[in-house]
Structure formats: structure tokens, C-alpha cells
């Protein structure tokens, strides 16, 4: 089992934490991670855009003027694409962009991404993620203590209202429950801050 340092919110080392080797030292699998990220982004697309083709635009049943003798270009319908309010050529239509990925592959991608983050020293393990007050300055002090200047993902065992409120006004900080952790959020953020209880929850879910 890999052993990692355990800190408090003031960046003071308070002990060590033993991690399950099978979960947090998994082999790096770039292709599965890529598949998981693409699926997540695709599933977020609404796919609701839709415009009308010339067959769907209202009106235009009659020929606007006779074929010959007017001096103007021949026209068959005022709903042809070249007319104002005419139909759209190759009109975009609603479609489903979602991609399916089986549960086993999702697990492999998540554990692979997490393990690589740990090997790259991009995961900080905290005894307990909590703040004295639900104020932004509390979270700012925490970030300064660890010199966290880029995007940070806080992984907690439960939704602590004080932590959520303290981090709400900091764009670079996002929070997530351990039960909802996913490959996309792990890869997206530069640093991961994970509580000891969150690690235990992940081991309970994926260690079976």
C-alpha cells in the first residue's frame, strides 16, 4: 500500500495515510481516460439546435412571377434558400450526442486518472476539510497555506455547507462529494484536495 502524508487545513503535517494499492496505484490508461472525458463532454451537449429547410418553411406555394418576359431571374418559390425568410440549406437538426460507456471502463478510467495524479504529486490529503466560518477568507487562507494558485477540486465525504459557501466565490475552486467523483473533474483540475473520509468512501465503493 502506498503511504502518503496527511495534513490539516493549515498545511501542517499531522500523520500518514495508507492507500489501497489496487485503487490508488493503478496503471495509467490514457485511452480509457480519453474515452471517459469525451463521453462526459458529449453527454453535456443538449443537441437542441434546429432550423427549417425549404420544405418546412411556411408559404411559398405559388410561383412568384412567370418564367419568362419579366427581365428578372427565374424563381420557383419565395421560400428557396436565396430568399429572405427562405429555408436553410443543410439545416442543422436536433440530435443526440450522448455516448455510452460501461461501468467497468468508467472505474478503470477514474482510478487510472487518480493514481496518475498521486504519482505526479498533484493530490493533497487532508485530515478533515472544514473551515471555522463560512467565509471566503477562510478558503483563501487555506489555498495560500498550500500555495494553490491553479484550479483545485475539493473531494469531501459529505456536503459541508460552510465549505461550500466559503469556496463559492472562488472561480478556481470546485467541490464534489466522494460519491460523485469522476474522471473528467479529476483530469480537469490541476490539484486535488481529498479528505481522509473521502478516501475511505472511495475504497469502500471501488474496493469490492
JSON list of C-alpha atoms in Angstrom, two decimals:
[
{"chain": "A", "resi": 1, "resn": "UNK", "atom": "CA", "xyz": [0.00, 0.00, 0.00]},
{"chain": "A", "resi": 2, "resn": "UNK", "atom": "CA", "xyz": [1.35, 3.46, -0.87]},
{"chain": "A", "resi": 3, "resn": "UNK", "atom": "CA", "xyz": [1.71, 5.73, 2.14]},
{"chain": "A", "resi": 4, "resn": "UNK", "atom": "CA", "xyz": [1.06, 9.47, 1.78]},
{"chain": "A", "resi": 5, "resn": "UNK", "atom": "CA", "xyz": [1.37, 12.45, 4.07]},
{"chain": "A", "resi": 6, "resn": "UNK", "atom": "CA", "xyz": [-1.73, 13.72, 5.82]},
{"chain": "A", "resi": 7, "resn": "UNK", "atom": "CA", "xyz": [-2.16, 17.45, 6.50]},
{"chain": "A", "resi": 8, "resn": "UNK", "atom": "CA", "xyz": [-4.54, 19.76, 8.29]},
{"chain": "A", "resi": 9, "resn": "UNK", "atom": "CA", "xyz": [-6.11, 22.87, 6.74]},
{"chain": "A", "resi": 10, "resn": "UNK", "atom": "CA", "xyz": [-3.06, 24.97, 7.73]},
{"chain": "A", "resi": 11, "resn": "UNK", "atom": "CA", "xyz": [-0.64, 22.76, 5.76]},
{"chain": "A", "resi": 12, "resn": "UNK", "atom": "CA", "xyz": [0.74, 21.19, 8.93]},
{"chain": "A", "resi": 13, "resn": "UNK", "atom": "CA", "xyz": [1.63, 17.51, 8.66]},
{"chain": "A", "resi": 14, "resn": "UNK", "atom": "CA", "xyz": [-0.47, 15.51, 11.11]},
{"chain": "A", "resi": 15, "resn": "UNK", "atom": "CA", "xyz": [0.36, 11.94, 10.12]},
{"chain": "A", "resi": 16, "resn": "UNK", "atom": "CA", "xyz": [0.28, 9.49, 7.24]},
{"chain": "A", "resi": 17, "resn": "UNK", "atom": "CA", "xyz": [-2.45, 7.71, 5.32]},
{"chain": "A", "resi": 18, "resn": "UNK", "atom": "CA", "xyz": [-2.26, 4.23, 3.85]},
{"chain": "A", "resi": 19, "resn": "UNK", "atom": "CA", "xyz": [-3.88, 3.92, 0.43]},
{"chain": "A", "resi": 20, "resn": "UNK", "atom": "CA", "xyz": [-5.17, 0.75, -1.21]},
{"chain": "A", "resi": 21, "resn": "UNK", "atom": "CA", "xyz": [-2.55, -0.15, -3.80]},
{"chain": "A", "resi": 22, "resn": "UNK", "atom": "CA", "xyz": [-5.08, -1.64, -6.22]},
{"chain": "A", "resi": 23, "resn": "UNK", "atom": "CA", "xyz": [-7.09, 1.58, -6.29]},
{"chain": "A", "resi": 24, "resn": "UNK", "atom": "CA", "xyz": [-4.57, 4.39, -5.92]},
{"chain": "A", "resi": 25, "resn": "UNK", "atom": "CA", "xyz": [-1.62, 2.85, -7.74]},
{"chain": "A", "resi": 26, "resn": "UNK", "atom": "CA", "xyz": [-3.45, 1.70, -10.85]},
{"chain": "A", "resi": 27, "resn": "UNK", "atom": "CA", "xyz": [-1.73, 1.54, -14.22]},
{"chain": "A", "resi": 28, "resn": "UNK", "atom": "CA", "xyz": [-2.06, 4.66, -16.36]},
{"chain": "A", "resi": 29, "resn": "UNK", "atom": "CA", "xyz": [-4.51, 4.03, -19.21]},
{"chain": "A", "resi": 30, "resn": "UNK", "atom": "CA", "xyz": [-4.67, 7.13, -21.41]},
{"chain": "A", "resi": 31, "resn": "UNK", "atom": "CA", "xyz": [-7.09, 5.70, -23.98]},
{"chain": "A", "resi": 32, "resn": "UNK", "atom": "CA", "xyz": [-9.77, 4.84, -21.40]},
{"chain": "A", "resi": 33, "resn": "UNK", "atom": "CA", "xyz": [-9.33, 8.22, -19.67]},
{"chain": "A", "resi": 34, "resn": "UNK", "atom": "CA", "xyz": [-9.76, 9.95, -23.03]},
{"chain": "A", "resi": 35, "resn": "UNK", "atom": "CA", "xyz": [-12.87, 7.89, -23.70]},
{"chain": "A", "resi": 36, "resn": "UNK", "atom": "CA", "xyz": [-14.36, 8.88, -20.34]},
{"chain": "A", "resi": 37, "resn": "UNK", "atom": "CA", "xyz": [-13.66, 12.58, -20.85]},
{"chain": "A", "resi": 38, "resn": "UNK", "atom": "CA", "xyz": [-15.11, 12.58, -24.39]},
{"chain": "A", "resi": 39, "resn": "UNK", "atom": "CA", "xyz": [-18.22, 10.75, -23.17]},
{"chain": "A", "resi": 40, "resn": "UNK", "atom": "CA", "xyz": [-18.73, 13.24, -20.33]},
{"chain": "A", "resi": 41, "resn": "UNK", "atom": "CA", "xyz": [-18.43, 16.26, -22.64]},
{"chain": "A", "resi": 42, "resn": "UNK", "atom": "CA", "xyz": [-20.66, 14.67, -25.27]},
{"chain": "A", "resi": 43, "resn": "UNK", "atom": "CA", "xyz": [-23.34, 13.87, -22.69]},
{"chain": "A", "resi": 44, "resn": "UNK", "atom": "CA", "xyz": [-23.41, 17.52, -21.61]},
{"chain": "A", "resi": 45, "resn": "UNK", "atom": "CA", "xyz": [-24.33, 18.68, -25.12]},
{"chain": "A", "resi": 46, "resn": "UNK", "atom": "CA", "xyz": [-28.02, 19.48, -25.45]},
{"chain": "A", "resi": 47, "resn": "UNK", "atom": "CA", "xyz": [-28.27, 18.92, -29.19]},
{"chain": "A", "resi": 48, "resn": "UNK", "atom": "CA", "xyz": [-31.42, 21.06, -29.40]},
{"chain": "A", "resi": 49, "resn": "UNK", "atom": "CA", "xyz": [-30.48, 23.31, -32.34]},
{"chain": "A", "resi": 50, "resn": "UNK", "atom": "CA", "xyz": [-32.91, 23.16, -35.22]},
{"chain": "A", "resi": 51, "resn": "UNK", "atom": "CA", "xyz": [-33.63, 25.30, -38.28]},
{"chain": "A", "resi": 52, "resn": "UNK", "atom": "CA", "xyz": [-36.12, 24.86, -41.12]},
{"chain": "A", "resi": 53, "resn": "UNK", "atom": "CA", "xyz": [-35.42, 23.50, -44.59]},
{"chain": "A", "resi": 54, "resn": "UNK", "atom": "CA", "xyz": [-37.31, 24.87, -47.61]},
{"chain": "A", "resi": 55, "resn": "UNK", "atom": "CA", "xyz": [-39.88, 22.08, -47.26]},
{"chain": "A", "resi": 56, "resn": "UNK", "atom": "CA", "xyz": [-40.64, 23.17, -43.70]},
{"chain": "A", "resi": 57, "resn": "UNK", "atom": "CA", "xyz": [-40.80, 26.94, -44.12]},
{"chain": "A", "resi": 58, "resn": "UNK", "atom": "CA", "xyz": [-44.32, 28.32, -44.26]},
{"chain": "A", "resi": 59, "resn": "UNK", "atom": "CA", "xyz": [-45.62, 29.80, -47.54]},
{"chain": "A", "resi": 60, "resn": "UNK", "atom": "CA", "xyz": [-44.09, 29.93, -50.99]},
{"chain": "A", "resi": 61, "resn": "UNK", "atom": "CA", "xyz": [-46.57, 27.64, -52.71]},
{"chain": "A", "resi": 62, "resn": "UNK", "atom": "CA", "xyz": [-47.13, 29.89, -55.72]},
{"chain": "A", "resi": 63, "resn": "UNK", "atom": "CA", "xyz": [-44.51, 30.79, -58.29]},
{"chain": "A", "resi": 64, "resn": "UNK", "atom": "CA", "xyz": [-43.60, 34.46, -57.53]},
{"chain": "A", "resi": 65, "resn": "UNK", "atom": "CA", "xyz": [-43.68, 35.54, -61.23]},
{"chain": "A", "resi": 66, "resn": "UNK", "atom": "CA", "xyz": [-43.87, 33.96, -64.64]},
{"chain": "A", "resi": 67, "resn": "UNK", "atom": "CA", "xyz": [-40.90, 32.11, -66.03]},
{"chain": "A", "resi": 68, "resn": "UNK", "atom": "CA", "xyz": [-40.13, 34.45, -68.95]},
{"chain": "A", "resi": 69, "resn": "UNK", "atom": "CA", "xyz": [-40.61, 38.02, -70.01]},
{"chain": "A", "resi": 70, "resn": "UNK", "atom": "CA", "xyz": [-40.08, 39.91, -66.74]},
{"chain": "A", "resi": 71, "resn": "UNK", "atom": "CA", "xyz": [-36.36, 40.56, -67.07]},
{"chain": "A", "resi": 72, "resn": "UNK", "atom": "CA", "xyz": [-35.76, 39.05, -63.67]},
{"chain": "A", "resi": 73, "resn": "UNK", "atom": "CA", "xyz": [-34.14, 35.78, -62.78]},
{"chain": "A", "resi": 74, "resn": "UNK", "atom": "CA", "xyz": [-36.45, 32.79, -62.83]},
{"chain": "A", "resi": 75, "resn": "UNK", "atom": "CA", "xyz": [-37.78, 31.79, -59.43]},
{"chain": "A", "resi": 76, "resn": "UNK", "atom": "CA", "xyz": [-39.93, 28.87, -58.37]},
{"chain": "A", "resi": 77, "resn": "UNK", "atom": "CA", "xyz": [-40.65, 29.74, -54.75]},
{"chain": "A", "resi": 78, "resn": "UNK", "atom": "CA", "xyz": [-40.10, 32.60, -52.33]},
{"chain": "A", "resi": 79, "resn": "UNK", "atom": "CA", "xyz": [-39.03, 30.02, -49.75]},
{"chain": "A", "resi": 80, "resn": "UNK", "atom": "CA", "xyz": [-35.94, 28.93, -51.68]},
{"chain": "A", "resi": 81, "resn": "UNK", "atom": "CA", "xyz": [-32.66, 29.34, -49.73]},
{"chain": "A", "resi": 82, "resn": "UNK", "atom": "CA", "xyz": [-31.61, 32.50, -51.56]},
{"chain": "A", "resi": 83, "resn": "UNK", "atom": "CA", "xyz": [-34.72, 34.39, -50.39]},
{"chain": "A", "resi": 84, "resn": "UNK", "atom": "CA", "xyz": [-35.05, 36.25, -47.11]},
{"chain": "A", "resi": 85, "resn": "UNK", "atom": "CA", "xyz": [-37.03, 34.01, -44.75]},
{"chain": "A", "resi": 86, "resn": "UNK", "atom": "CA", "xyz": [-36.33, 31.12, -47.07]},
{"chain": "A", "resi": 87, "resn": "UNK", "atom": "CA", "xyz": [-35.32, 27.63, -45.97]},
{"chain": "A", "resi": 88, "resn": "UNK", "atom": "CA", "xyz": [-31.80, 26.77, -44.82]},
{"chain": "A", "resi": 89, "resn": "UNK", "atom": "CA", "xyz": [-29.54, 24.55, -46.92]},
{"chain": "A", "resi": 90, "resn": "UNK", "atom": "CA", "xyz": [-28.31, 21.52, -44.93]},
{"chain": "A", "resi": 91, "resn": "UNK", "atom": "CA", "xyz": [-30.24, 22.80, -41.90]},
{"chain": "A", "resi": 92, "resn": "UNK", "atom": "CA", "xyz": [-28.91, 21.67, -38.50]},
{"chain": "A", "resi": 93, "resn": "UNK", "atom": "CA", "xyz": [-31.38, 19.42, -36.71]},
{"chain": "A", "resi": 94, "resn": "UNK", "atom": "CA", "xyz": [-31.80, 18.15, -33.16]},
{"chain": "A", "resi": 95, "resn": "UNK", "atom": "CA", "xyz": [-29.70, 15.10, -32.41]},
{"chain": "A", "resi": 96, "resn": "UNK", "atom": "CA", "xyz": [-28.50, 13.01, -29.51]},
{"chain": "A", "resi": 97, "resn": "UNK", "atom": "CA", "xyz": [-24.76, 13.43, -28.88]},
{"chain": "A", "resi": 98, "resn": "UNK", "atom": "CA", "xyz": [-24.63, 11.12, -25.85]},
{"chain": "A", "resi": 99, "resn": "UNK", "atom": "CA", "xyz": [-22.07, 8.33, -25.68]},
{"chain": "A", "resi": 100, "resn": "UNK", "atom": "CA", "xyz": [-22.34, 5.18, -23.62]},
{"chain": "A", "resi": 101, "resn": "UNK", "atom": "CA", "xyz": [-19.54, 3.77, -21.51]},
{"chain": "A", "resi": 102, "resn": "UNK", "atom": "CA", "xyz": [-19.82, 0.67, -19.38]},
{"chain": "A", "resi": 103, "resn": "UNK", "atom": "CA", "xyz": [-19.37, 0.85, -15.62]},
{"chain": "A", "resi": 104, "resn": "UNK", "atom": "CA", "xyz": [-16.15, -1.19, -15.56]},
{"chain": "A", "resi": 105, "resn": "UNK", "atom": "CA", "xyz": [-14.46, 1.13, -18.08]},
{"chain": "A", "resi": 106, "resn": "UNK", "atom": "CA", "xyz": [-15.58, 4.18, -16.08]},
{"chain": "A", "resi": 107, "resn": "UNK", "atom": "CA", "xyz": [-14.00, 2.70, -12.96]},
{"chain": "A", "resi": 108, "resn": "UNK", "atom": "CA", "xyz": [-10.75, 1.91, -14.77]},
{"chain": "A", "resi": 109, "resn": "UNK", "atom": "CA", "xyz": [-10.60, 5.47, -16.12]},
{"chain": "A", "resi": 110, "resn": "UNK", "atom": "CA", "xyz": [-11.27, 7.08, -12.72]},
{"chain": "A", "resi": 111, "resn": "UNK", "atom": "CA", "xyz": [-8.75, 5.00, -10.78]},
{"chain": "A", "resi": 112, "resn": "UNK", "atom": "CA", "xyz": [-6.16, 5.40, -13.53]},
{"chain": "A", "resi": 113, "resn": "UNK", "atom": "CA", "xyz": [-6.55, 9.19, -13.51]},
{"chain": "A", "resi": 114, "resn": "UNK", "atom": "CA", "xyz": [-6.46, 9.40, -9.71]},
{"chain": "A", "resi": 115, "resn": "UNK", "atom": "CA", "xyz": [-3.41, 7.16, -9.48]},
{"chain": "A", "resi": 116, "resn": "UNK", "atom": "CA", "xyz": [-1.51, 9.24, -12.01]},
{"chain": "A", "resi": 117, "resn": "UNK", "atom": "CA", "xyz": [-2.40, 12.42, -10.12]},
{"chain": "A", "resi": 118, "resn": "UNK", "atom": "CA", "xyz": [-0.96, 10.89, -6.95]},
{"chain": "A", "resi": 119, "resn": "UNK", "atom": "CA", "xyz": [2.22, 9.81, -8.76]},
{"chain": "A", "resi": 120, "resn": "UNK", "atom": "CA", "xyz": [2.58, 13.34, -10.13]},
{"chain": "A", "resi": 121, "resn": "UNK", "atom": "CA", "xyz": [2.22, 14.74, -6.59]},
{"chain": "A", "resi": 122, "resn": "UNK", "atom": "CA", "xyz": [-0.95, 16.60, -7.55]},
{"chain": "A", "resi": 123, "resn": "UNK", "atom": "CA", "xyz": [-3.15, 15.24, -4.75]},
{"chain": "A", "resi": 124, "resn": "UNK", "atom": "CA", "xyz": [-3.19, 16.67, -1.22]},
{"chain": "A", "resi": 125, "resn": "UNK", "atom": "CA", "xyz": [-4.68, 14.55, 1.54]},
{"chain": "A", "resi": 126, "resn": "UNK", "atom": "CA", "xyz": [-6.37, 16.44, 4.37]},
{"chain": "A", "resi": 127, "resn": "UNK", "atom": "CA", "xyz": [-7.38, 15.03, 7.75]},
{"chain": "A", "resi": 128, "resn": "UNK", "atom": "CA", "xyz": [-10.68, 16.92, 7.52]},
{"chain": "A", "resi": 129, "resn": "UNK", "atom": "CA", "xyz": [-11.86, 19.59, 5.09]},
{"chain": "A", "resi": 130, "resn": "UNK", "atom": "CA", "xyz": [-13.54, 22.20, 7.25]},
{"chain": "A", "resi": 131, "resn": "UNK", "atom": "CA", "xyz": [-13.48, 25.95, 7.89]},
{"chain": "A", "resi": 132, "resn": "UNK", "atom": "CA", "xyz": [-14.06, 27.93, 11.08]},
{"chain": "A", "resi": 133, "resn": "UNK", "atom": "CA", "xyz": [-16.52, 30.24, 9.33]},
{"chain": "A", "resi": 134, "resn": "UNK", "atom": "CA", "xyz": [-18.42, 30.10, 6.06]},
{"chain": "A", "resi": 135, "resn": "UNK", "atom": "CA", "xyz": [-16.39, 32.98, 4.65]},
{"chain": "A", "resi": 136, "resn": "UNK", "atom": "CA", "xyz": [-14.27, 33.32, 1.53]},
{"chain": "A", "resi": 137, "resn": "UNK", "atom": "CA", "xyz": [-11.23, 34.48, 3.53]},
{"chain": "A", "resi": 138, "resn": "UNK", "atom": "CA", "xyz": [-11.12, 31.08, 5.26]},
{"chain": "A", "resi": 139, "resn": "UNK", "atom": "CA", "xyz": [-10.77, 29.27, 1.95]},
{"chain": "A", "resi": 140, "resn": "UNK", "atom": "CA", "xyz": [-8.28, 31.86, 0.64]},
{"chain": "A", "resi": 141, "resn": "UNK", "atom": "CA", "xyz": [-6.11, 31.25, 3.71]},
{"chain": "A", "resi": 142, "resn": "UNK", "atom": "CA", "xyz": [-6.23, 27.51, 3.02]},
{"chain": "A", "resi": 143, "resn": "UNK", "atom": "CA", "xyz": [-5.17, 28.00, -0.61]},
{"chain": "A", "resi": 144, "resn": "UNK", "atom": "CA", "xyz": [-2.29, 30.25, 0.42]},
{"chain": "A", "resi": 145, "resn": "UNK", "atom": "CA", "xyz": [-1.10, 27.74, 3.02]},
{"chain": "A", "resi": 146, "resn": "UNK", "atom": "CA", "xyz": [-0.61, 25.13, 0.28]},
{"chain": "A", "resi": 147, "resn": "UNK", "atom": "CA", "xyz": [0.40, 27.62, -2.45]},
{"chain": "A", "resi": 148, "resn": "UNK", "atom": "CA", "xyz": [-2.52, 26.54, -4.60]},
{"chain": "A", "resi": 149, "resn": "UNK", "atom": "CA", "xyz": [-2.72, 29.04, -7.45]},
{"chain": "A", "resi": 150, "resn": "UNK", "atom": "CA", "xyz": [-4.42, 27.00, -10.17]},
{"chain": "A", "resi": 151, "resn": "UNK", "atom": "CA", "xyz": [-7.67, 25.04, -10.33]},
{"chain": "A", "resi": 152, "resn": "UNK", "atom": "CA", "xyz": [-8.45, 22.96, -7.25]},
{"chain": "A", "resi": 153, "resn": "UNK", "atom": "CA", "xyz": [-11.01, 20.20, -6.71]},
{"chain": "A", "resi": 154, "resn": "UNK", "atom": "CA", "xyz": [-12.11, 19.57, -3.11]},
{"chain": "A", "resi": 155, "resn": "UNK", "atom": "CA", "xyz": [-13.29, 15.98, -2.63]},
{"chain": "A", "resi": 156, "resn": "UNK", "atom": "CA", "xyz": [-15.33, 15.64, 0.56]},
{"chain": "A", "resi": 157, "resn": "UNK", "atom": "CA", "xyz": [-17.17, 12.80, 2.22]},
{"chain": "A", "resi": 158, "resn": "UNK", "atom": "CA", "xyz": [-20.28, 14.96, 2.55]},
{"chain": "A", "resi": 159, "resn": "UNK", "atom": "CA", "xyz": [-21.58, 18.36, 1.52]},
{"chain": "A", "resi": 160, "resn": "UNK", "atom": "CA", "xyz": [-20.28, 20.67, 4.25]},
{"chain": "A", "resi": 161, "resn": "UNK", "atom": "CA", "xyz": [-22.38, 23.83, 3.92]},
{"chain": "A", "resi": 162, "resn": "UNK", "atom": "CA", "xyz": [-19.67, 26.06, 5.42]},
{"chain": "A", "resi": 163, "resn": "UNK", "atom": "CA", "xyz": [-17.05, 24.80, 2.94]},
{"chain": "A", "resi": 164, "resn": "UNK", "atom": "CA", "xyz": [-19.44, 25.18, 0.02]},
{"chain": "A", "resi": 165, "resn": "UNK", "atom": "CA", "xyz": [-20.23, 28.78, 0.95]},
{"chain": "A", "resi": 166, "resn": "UNK", "atom": "CA", "xyz": [-16.59, 29.65, 1.65]},
{"chain": "A", "resi": 167, "resn": "UNK", "atom": "CA", "xyz": [-15.49, 28.43, -1.78]},
{"chain": "A", "resi": 168, "resn": "UNK", "atom": "CA", "xyz": [-18.49, 29.63, -3.80]},
{"chain": "A", "resi": 169, "resn": "UNK", "atom": "CA", "xyz": [-16.90, 32.97, -4.74]},
{"chain": "A", "resi": 170, "resn": "UNK", "atom": "CA", "xyz": [-13.56, 31.50, -5.82]},
{"chain": "A", "resi": 171, "resn": "UNK", "atom": "CA", "xyz": [-13.72, 30.52, -9.53]},
{"chain": "A", "resi": 172, "resn": "UNK", "atom": "CA", "xyz": [-10.65, 28.28, -9.34]},
{"chain": "A", "resi": 173, "resn": "UNK", "atom": "CA", "xyz": [-12.12, 26.12, -6.56]},
{"chain": "A", "resi": 174, "resn": "UNK", "atom": "CA", "xyz": [-14.79, 23.49, -7.13]},
{"chain": "A", "resi": 175, "resn": "UNK", "atom": "CA", "xyz": [-16.22, 20.95, -4.70]},
{"chain": "A", "resi": 176, "resn": "UNK", "atom": "CA", "xyz": [-17.57, 17.45, -5.14]},
{"chain": "A", "resi": 177, "resn": "UNK", "atom": "CA", "xyz": [-18.75, 14.60, -2.93]},
{"chain": "A", "resi": 178, "resn": "UNK", "atom": "CA", "xyz": [-16.66, 11.44, -2.96]},
{"chain": "A", "resi": 179, "resn": "UNK", "atom": "CA", "xyz": [-19.69, 9.51, -4.22]},
{"chain": "A", "resi": 180, "resn": "UNK", "atom": "CA", "xyz": [-19.82, 11.73, -7.33]},
{"chain": "A", "resi": 181, "resn": "UNK", "atom": "CA", "xyz": [-16.13, 11.90, -8.20]},
{"chain": "A", "resi": 182, "resn": "UNK", "atom": "CA", "xyz": [-15.48, 11.31, -11.89]},
{"chain": "A", "resi": 183, "resn": "UNK", "atom": "CA", "xyz": [-12.63, 11.16, -14.39]},
{"chain": "A", "resi": 184, "resn": "UNK", "atom": "CA", "xyz": [-13.43, 14.49, -16.06]},
{"chain": "A", "resi": 185, "resn": "UNK", "atom": "CA", "xyz": [-13.22, 16.54, -12.86]},
{"chain": "A", "resi": 186, "resn": "UNK", "atom": "CA", "xyz": [-10.03, 14.75, -11.81]},
{"chain": "A", "resi": 187, "resn": "UNK", "atom": "CA", "xyz": [-8.31, 15.47, -15.13]},
{"chain": "A", "resi": 188, "resn": "UNK", "atom": "CA", "xyz": [-9.69, 18.99, -15.47]},
{"chain": "A", "resi": 189, "resn": "UNK", "atom": "CA", "xyz": [-8.26, 20.35, -12.21]},
{"chain": "A", "resi": 190, "resn": "UNK", "atom": "CA", "xyz": [-4.57, 20.99, -11.58]},
{"chain": "A", "resi": 191, "resn": "UNK", "atom": "CA", "xyz": [-4.73, 19.89, -7.93]},
{"chain": "A", "resi": 192, "resn": "UNK", "atom": "CA", "xyz": [-6.98, 17.52, -5.99]},
{"chain": "A", "resi": 193, "resn": "UNK", "atom": "CA", "xyz": [-7.59, 18.01, -2.25]},
{"chain": "A", "resi": 194, "resn": "UNK", "atom": "CA", "xyz": [-9.13, 14.92, -0.69]},
{"chain": "A", "resi": 195, "resn": "UNK", "atom": "CA", "xyz": [-10.26, 14.33, 2.87]},
{"chain": "A", "resi": 196, "resn": "UNK", "atom": "CA", "xyz": [-9.40, 11.14, 4.75]},
{"chain": "A", "resi": 197, "resn": "UNK", "atom": "CA", "xyz": [-13.10, 10.23, 4.95]},
{"chain": "A", "resi": 198, "resn": "UNK", "atom": "CA", "xyz": [-13.46, 10.71, 1.19]},
{"chain": "A", "resi": 199, "resn": "UNK", "atom": "CA", "xyz": [-10.60, 8.26, 0.60]},
{"chain": "A", "resi": 200, "resn": "UNK", "atom": "CA", "xyz": [-12.35, 5.72, 2.82]},
{"chain": "A", "resi": 201, "resn": "UNK", "atom": "CA", "xyz": [-15.59, 6.15, 0.87]},
{"chain": "A", "resi": 202, "resn": "UNK", "atom": "CA", "xyz": [-13.81, 5.60, -2.44]},
{"chain": "A", "resi": 203, "resn": "UNK", "atom": "CA", "xyz": [-12.12, 2.47, -1.08]},
{"chain": "A", "resi": 204, "resn": "UNK", "atom": "CA", "xyz": [-15.49, 1.15, 0.11]},
{"chain": "A", "resi": 205, "resn": "UNK", "atom": "CA", "xyz": [-17.14, 1.71, -3.27]},
{"chain": "A", "resi": 206, "resn": "UNK", "atom": "CA", "xyz": [-14.37, 0.59, -5.62]},
{"chain": "A", "resi": 207, "resn": "UNK", "atom": "CA", "xyz": [-12.52, -1.85, -3.39]},
{"chain": "A", "resi": 208, "resn": "UNK", "atom": "CA", "xyz": [-15.03, -4.65, -3.77]}
]
